mmCIF file with all atom_site columns, C-alpha atoms in Angstrom:
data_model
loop_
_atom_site.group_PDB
_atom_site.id
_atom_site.type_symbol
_atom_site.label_atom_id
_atom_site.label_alt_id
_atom_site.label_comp_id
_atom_site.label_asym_id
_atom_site.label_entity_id
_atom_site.label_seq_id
_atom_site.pdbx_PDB_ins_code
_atom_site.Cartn_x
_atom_site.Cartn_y
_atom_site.Cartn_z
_atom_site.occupancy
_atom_site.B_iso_or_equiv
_atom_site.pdbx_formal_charge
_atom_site.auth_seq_id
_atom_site.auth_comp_id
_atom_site.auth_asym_id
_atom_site.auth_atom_id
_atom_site.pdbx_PDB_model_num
ATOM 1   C CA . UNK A 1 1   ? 59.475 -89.802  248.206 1.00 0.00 ? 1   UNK A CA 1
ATOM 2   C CA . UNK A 1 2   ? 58.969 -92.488  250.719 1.00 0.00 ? 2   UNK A CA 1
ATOM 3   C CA . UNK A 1 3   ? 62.483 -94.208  251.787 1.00 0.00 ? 3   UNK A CA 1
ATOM 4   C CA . UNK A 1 4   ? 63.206 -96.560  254.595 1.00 0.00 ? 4   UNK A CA 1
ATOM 5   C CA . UNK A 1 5   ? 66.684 -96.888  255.605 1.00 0.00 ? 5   UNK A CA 1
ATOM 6   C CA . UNK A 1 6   ? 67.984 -99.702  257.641 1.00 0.00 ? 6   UNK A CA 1
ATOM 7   C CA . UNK A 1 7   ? 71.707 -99.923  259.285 1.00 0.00 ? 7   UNK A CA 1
ATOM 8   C CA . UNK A 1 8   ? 73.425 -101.204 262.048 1.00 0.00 ? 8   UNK A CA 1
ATOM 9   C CA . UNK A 1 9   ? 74.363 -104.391 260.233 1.00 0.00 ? 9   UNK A CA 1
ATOM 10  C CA . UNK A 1 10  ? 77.815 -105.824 260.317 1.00 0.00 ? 10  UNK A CA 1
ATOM 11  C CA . UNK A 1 11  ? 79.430 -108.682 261.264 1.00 0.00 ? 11  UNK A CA 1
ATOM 12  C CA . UNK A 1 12  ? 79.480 -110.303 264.658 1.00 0.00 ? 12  UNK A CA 1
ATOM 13  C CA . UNK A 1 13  ? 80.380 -113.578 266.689 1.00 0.00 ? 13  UNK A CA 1
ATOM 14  C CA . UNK A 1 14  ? 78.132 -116.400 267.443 1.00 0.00 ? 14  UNK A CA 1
ATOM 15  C CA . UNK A 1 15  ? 76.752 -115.267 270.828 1.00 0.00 ? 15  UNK A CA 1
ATOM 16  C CA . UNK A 1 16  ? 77.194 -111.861 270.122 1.00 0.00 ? 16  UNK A CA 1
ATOM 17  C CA . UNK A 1 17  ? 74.619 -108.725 269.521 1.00 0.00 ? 17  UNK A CA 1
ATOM 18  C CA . UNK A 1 18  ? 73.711 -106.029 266.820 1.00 0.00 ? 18  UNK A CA 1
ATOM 19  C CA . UNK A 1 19  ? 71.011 -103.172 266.677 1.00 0.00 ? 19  UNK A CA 1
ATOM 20  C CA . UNK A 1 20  ? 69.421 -102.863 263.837 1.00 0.00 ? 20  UNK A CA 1
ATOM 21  C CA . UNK A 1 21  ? 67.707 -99.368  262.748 1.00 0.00 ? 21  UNK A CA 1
ATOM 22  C CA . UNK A 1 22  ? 64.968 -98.495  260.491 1.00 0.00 ? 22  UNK A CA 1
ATOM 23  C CA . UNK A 1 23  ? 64.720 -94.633  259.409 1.00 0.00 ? 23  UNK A CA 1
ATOM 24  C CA . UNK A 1 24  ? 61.346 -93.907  257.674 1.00 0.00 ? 24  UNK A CA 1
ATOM 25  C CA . UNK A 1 25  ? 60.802 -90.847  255.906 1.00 0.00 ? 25  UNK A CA 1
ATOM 26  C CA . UNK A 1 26  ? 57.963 -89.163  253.427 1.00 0.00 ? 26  UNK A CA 1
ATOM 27  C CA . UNK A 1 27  ? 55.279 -90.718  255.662 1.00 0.00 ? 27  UNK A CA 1
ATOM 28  C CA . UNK A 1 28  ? 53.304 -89.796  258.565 1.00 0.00 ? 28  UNK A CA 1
ATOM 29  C CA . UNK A 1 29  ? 55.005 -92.851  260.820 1.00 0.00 ? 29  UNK A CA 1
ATOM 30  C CA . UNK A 1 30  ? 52.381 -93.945  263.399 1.00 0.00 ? 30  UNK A CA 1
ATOM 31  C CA . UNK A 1 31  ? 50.046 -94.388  260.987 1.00 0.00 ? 31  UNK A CA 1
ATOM 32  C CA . UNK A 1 32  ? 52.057 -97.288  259.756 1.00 0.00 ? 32  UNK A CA 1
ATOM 33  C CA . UNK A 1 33  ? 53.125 -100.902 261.046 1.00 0.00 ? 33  UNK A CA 1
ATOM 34  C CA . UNK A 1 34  ? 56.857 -102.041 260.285 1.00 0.00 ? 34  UNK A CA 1
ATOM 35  C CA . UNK A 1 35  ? 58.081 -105.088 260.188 1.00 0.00 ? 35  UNK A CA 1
ATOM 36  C CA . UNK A 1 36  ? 61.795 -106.669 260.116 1.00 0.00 ? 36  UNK A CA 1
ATOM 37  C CA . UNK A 1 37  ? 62.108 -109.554 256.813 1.00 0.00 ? 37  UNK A CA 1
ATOM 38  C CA . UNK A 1 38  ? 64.898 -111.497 256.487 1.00 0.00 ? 38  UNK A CA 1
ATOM 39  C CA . UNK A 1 39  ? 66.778 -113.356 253.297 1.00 0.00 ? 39  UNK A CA 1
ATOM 40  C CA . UNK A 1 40  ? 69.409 -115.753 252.403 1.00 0.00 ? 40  UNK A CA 1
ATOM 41  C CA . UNK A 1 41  ? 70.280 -116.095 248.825 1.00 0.00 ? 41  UNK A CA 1
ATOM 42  C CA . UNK A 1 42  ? 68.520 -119.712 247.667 1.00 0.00 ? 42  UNK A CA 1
ATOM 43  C CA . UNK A 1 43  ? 65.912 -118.525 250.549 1.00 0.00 ? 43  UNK A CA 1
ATOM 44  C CA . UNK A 1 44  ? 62.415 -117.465 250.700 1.00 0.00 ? 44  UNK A CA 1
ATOM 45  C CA . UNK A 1 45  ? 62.586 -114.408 252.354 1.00 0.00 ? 45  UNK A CA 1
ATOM 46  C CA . UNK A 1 46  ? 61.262 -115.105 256.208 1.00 0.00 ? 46  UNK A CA 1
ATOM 47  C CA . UNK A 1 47  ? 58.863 -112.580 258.984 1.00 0.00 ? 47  UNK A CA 1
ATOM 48  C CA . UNK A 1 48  ? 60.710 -112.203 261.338 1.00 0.00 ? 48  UNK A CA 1
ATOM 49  C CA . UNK A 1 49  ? 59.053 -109.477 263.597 1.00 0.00 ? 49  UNK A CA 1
ATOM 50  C CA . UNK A 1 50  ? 55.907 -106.952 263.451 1.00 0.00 ? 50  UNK A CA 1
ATOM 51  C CA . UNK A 1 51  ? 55.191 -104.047 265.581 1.00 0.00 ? 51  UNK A CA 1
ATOM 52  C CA . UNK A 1 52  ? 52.120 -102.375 265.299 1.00 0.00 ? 52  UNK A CA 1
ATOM 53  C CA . UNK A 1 53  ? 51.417 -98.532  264.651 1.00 0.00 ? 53  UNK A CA 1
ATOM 54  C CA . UNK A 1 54  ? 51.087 -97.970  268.282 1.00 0.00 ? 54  UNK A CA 1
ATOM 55  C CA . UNK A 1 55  ? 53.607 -100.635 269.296 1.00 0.00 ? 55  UNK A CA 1
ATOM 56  C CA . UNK A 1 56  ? 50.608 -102.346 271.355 1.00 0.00 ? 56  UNK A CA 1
ATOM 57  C CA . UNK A 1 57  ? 50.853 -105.693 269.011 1.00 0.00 ? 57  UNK A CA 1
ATOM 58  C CA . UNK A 1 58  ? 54.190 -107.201 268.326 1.00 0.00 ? 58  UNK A CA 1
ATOM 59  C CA . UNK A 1 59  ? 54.538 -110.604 266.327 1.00 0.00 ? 59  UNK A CA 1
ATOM 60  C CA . UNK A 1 60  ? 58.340 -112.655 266.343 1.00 0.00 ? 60  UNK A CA 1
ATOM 61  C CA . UNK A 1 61  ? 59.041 -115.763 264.615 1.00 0.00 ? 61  UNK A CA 1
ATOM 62  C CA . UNK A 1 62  ? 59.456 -118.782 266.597 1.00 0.00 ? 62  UNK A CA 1
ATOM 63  C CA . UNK A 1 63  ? 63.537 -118.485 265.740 1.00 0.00 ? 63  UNK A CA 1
ATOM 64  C CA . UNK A 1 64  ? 63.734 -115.738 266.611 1.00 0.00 ? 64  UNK A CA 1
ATOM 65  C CA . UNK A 1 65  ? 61.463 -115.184 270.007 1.00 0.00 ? 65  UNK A CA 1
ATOM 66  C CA . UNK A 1 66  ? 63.781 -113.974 273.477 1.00 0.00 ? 66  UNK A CA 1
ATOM 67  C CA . UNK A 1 67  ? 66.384 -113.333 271.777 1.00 0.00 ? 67  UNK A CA 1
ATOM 68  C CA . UNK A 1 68  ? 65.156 -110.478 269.428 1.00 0.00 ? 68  UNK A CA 1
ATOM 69  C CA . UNK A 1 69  ? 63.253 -107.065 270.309 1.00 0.00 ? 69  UNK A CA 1
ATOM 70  C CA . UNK A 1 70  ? 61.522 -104.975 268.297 1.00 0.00 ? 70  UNK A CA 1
ATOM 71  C CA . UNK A 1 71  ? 60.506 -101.435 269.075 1.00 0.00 ? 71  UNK A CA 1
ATOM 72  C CA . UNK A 1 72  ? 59.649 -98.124  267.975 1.00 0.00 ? 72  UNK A CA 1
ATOM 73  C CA . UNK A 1 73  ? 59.950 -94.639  268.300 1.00 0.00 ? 73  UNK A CA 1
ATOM 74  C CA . UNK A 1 74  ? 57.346 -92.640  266.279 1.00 0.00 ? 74  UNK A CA 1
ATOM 75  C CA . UNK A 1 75  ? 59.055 -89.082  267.571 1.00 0.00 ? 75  UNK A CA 1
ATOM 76  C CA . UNK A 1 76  ? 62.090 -90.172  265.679 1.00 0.00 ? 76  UNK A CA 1
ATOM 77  C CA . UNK A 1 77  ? 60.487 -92.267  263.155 1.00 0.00 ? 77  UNK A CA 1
ATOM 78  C CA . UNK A 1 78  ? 62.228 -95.271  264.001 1.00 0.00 ? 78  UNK A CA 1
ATOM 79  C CA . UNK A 1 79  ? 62.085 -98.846  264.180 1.00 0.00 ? 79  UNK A CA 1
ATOM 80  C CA . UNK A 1 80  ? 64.756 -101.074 266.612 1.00 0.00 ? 80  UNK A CA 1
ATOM 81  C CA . UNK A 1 81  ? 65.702 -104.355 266.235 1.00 0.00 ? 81  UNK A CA 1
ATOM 82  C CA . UNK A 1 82  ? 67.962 -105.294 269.332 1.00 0.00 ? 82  UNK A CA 1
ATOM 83  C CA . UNK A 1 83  ? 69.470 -109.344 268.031 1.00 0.00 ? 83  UNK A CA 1
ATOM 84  C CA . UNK A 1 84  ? 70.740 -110.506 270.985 1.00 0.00 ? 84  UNK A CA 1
ATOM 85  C CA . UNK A 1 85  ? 72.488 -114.107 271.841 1.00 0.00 ? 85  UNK A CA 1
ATOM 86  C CA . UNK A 1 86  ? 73.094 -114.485 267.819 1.00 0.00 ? 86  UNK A CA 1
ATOM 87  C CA . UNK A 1 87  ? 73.518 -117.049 265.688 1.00 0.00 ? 87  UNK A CA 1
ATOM 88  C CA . UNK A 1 88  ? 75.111 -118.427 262.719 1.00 0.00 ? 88  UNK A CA 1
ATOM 89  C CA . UNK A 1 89  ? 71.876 -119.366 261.140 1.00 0.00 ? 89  UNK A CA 1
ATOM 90  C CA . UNK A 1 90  ? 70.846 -115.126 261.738 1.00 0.00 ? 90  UNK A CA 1
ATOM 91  C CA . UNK A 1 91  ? 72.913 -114.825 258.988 1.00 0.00 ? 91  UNK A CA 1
ATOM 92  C CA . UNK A 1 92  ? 71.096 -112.772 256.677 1.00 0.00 ? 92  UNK A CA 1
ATOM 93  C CA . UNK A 1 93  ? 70.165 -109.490 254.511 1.00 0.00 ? 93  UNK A CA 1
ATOM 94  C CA . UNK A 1 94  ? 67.291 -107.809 256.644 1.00 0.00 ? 94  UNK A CA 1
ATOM 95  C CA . UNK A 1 95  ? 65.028 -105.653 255.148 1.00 0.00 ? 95  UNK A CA 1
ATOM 96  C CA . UNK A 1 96  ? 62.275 -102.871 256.943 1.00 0.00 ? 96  UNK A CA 1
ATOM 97  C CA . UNK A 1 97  ? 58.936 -102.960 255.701 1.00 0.00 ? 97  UNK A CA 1
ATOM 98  C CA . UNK A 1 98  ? 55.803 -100.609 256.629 1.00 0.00 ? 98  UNK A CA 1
ATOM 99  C CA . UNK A 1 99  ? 51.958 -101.054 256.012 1.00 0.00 ? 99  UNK A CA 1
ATOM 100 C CA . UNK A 1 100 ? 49.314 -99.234  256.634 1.00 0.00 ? 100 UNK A CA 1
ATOM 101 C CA . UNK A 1 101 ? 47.159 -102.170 258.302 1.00 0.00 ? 101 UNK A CA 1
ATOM 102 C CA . UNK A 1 102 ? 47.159 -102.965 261.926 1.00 0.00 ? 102 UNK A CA 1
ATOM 103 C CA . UNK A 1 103 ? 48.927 -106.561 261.442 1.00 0.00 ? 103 UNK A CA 1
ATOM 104 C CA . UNK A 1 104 ? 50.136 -107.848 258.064 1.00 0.00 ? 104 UNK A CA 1
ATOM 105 C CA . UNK A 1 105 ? 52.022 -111.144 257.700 1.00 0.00 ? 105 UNK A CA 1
ATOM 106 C CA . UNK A 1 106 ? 52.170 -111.381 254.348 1.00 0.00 ? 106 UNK A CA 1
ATOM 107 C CA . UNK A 1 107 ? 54.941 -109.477 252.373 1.00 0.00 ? 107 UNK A CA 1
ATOM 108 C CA . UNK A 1 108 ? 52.959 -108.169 249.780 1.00 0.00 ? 108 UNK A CA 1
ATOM 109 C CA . UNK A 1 109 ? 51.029 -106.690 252.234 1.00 0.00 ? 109 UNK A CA 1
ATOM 110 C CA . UNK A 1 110 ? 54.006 -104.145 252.539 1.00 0.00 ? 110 UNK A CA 1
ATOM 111 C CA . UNK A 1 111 ? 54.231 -101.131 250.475 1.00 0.00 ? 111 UNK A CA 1
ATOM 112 C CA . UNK A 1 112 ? 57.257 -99.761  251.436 1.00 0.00 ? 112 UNK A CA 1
ATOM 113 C CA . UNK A 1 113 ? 60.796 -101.375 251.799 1.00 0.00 ? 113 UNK A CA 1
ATOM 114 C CA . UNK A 1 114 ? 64.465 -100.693 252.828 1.00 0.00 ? 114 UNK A CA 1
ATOM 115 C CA . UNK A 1 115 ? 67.251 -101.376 250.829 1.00 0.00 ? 115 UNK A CA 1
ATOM 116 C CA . UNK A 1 116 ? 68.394 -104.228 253.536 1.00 0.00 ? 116 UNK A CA 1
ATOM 117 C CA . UNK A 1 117 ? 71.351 -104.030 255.291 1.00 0.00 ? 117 UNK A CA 1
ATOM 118 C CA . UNK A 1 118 ? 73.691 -107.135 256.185 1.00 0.00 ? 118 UNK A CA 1
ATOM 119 C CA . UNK A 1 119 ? 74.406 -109.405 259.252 1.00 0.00 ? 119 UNK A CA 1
ATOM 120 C CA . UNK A 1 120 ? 76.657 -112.010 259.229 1.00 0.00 ? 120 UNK A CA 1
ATOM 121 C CA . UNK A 1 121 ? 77.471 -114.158 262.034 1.00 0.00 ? 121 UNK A CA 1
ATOM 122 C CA . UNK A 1 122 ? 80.579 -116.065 262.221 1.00 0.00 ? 122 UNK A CA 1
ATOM 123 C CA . UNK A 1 123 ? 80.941 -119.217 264.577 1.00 0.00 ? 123 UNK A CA 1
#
């Protein structure tokens, strides 16, 4: 009933940009904070960015911080992830997650996830 569908991923050049996209569905969306995970295989999966239900908190890893931007729109029941100035180590299967707390940084915190969608940046 609930889904979460991410896309926009792909592959792109070192230096390059992507926007990634985060449909939700089967829930009322601004009562929920998303946030963007990230895995390689042999990786733990890594935060990389929260935005609250109103978008007035937003959390990015230190990797990760001026080059990535996380917004939402809760008319559209969306979630953005604009990856900007990329690099190889980005490289990853990103996944959407939503909670119903305020700020969560723990994954099993998250009820709901995305089937992931890839980005793979090439030097």
């Amino acid at each position: 009933q609930v889904q979460l569908v991410e896309s926009g991923g792909g592959l792109e050049q070192a230096g390059g940009s992507l926007r990634l996209s985060c449909e939700a569905s089967g829930l009322t969306f601004g009562d929920y904070s998303v946030a963007w995970f990230r895995q390689n295989p042999g990786k733990e999966r890594e935060l990389v960015t929260i935005i609250s239900w109103s978008a007035g908190r937003t959390y990015y890893a230190d990797s990760v911080k001026g080059r990535f931007t996380i917004s939402r729109d809760n008319a559209k029941n969306t979630v953005y992830l604009q990856m900007n100035s990329l690099k190889p180590e980005d490289t990853a299967t990103y996944y959407c997650a939503a909670t119903s707390n305020w700020y969560e940084v723990d994954e099993r915190g998250y009820a709901y996830w995305g089937q992931g969608t890839q980005v793979t940046v090439s030097s």
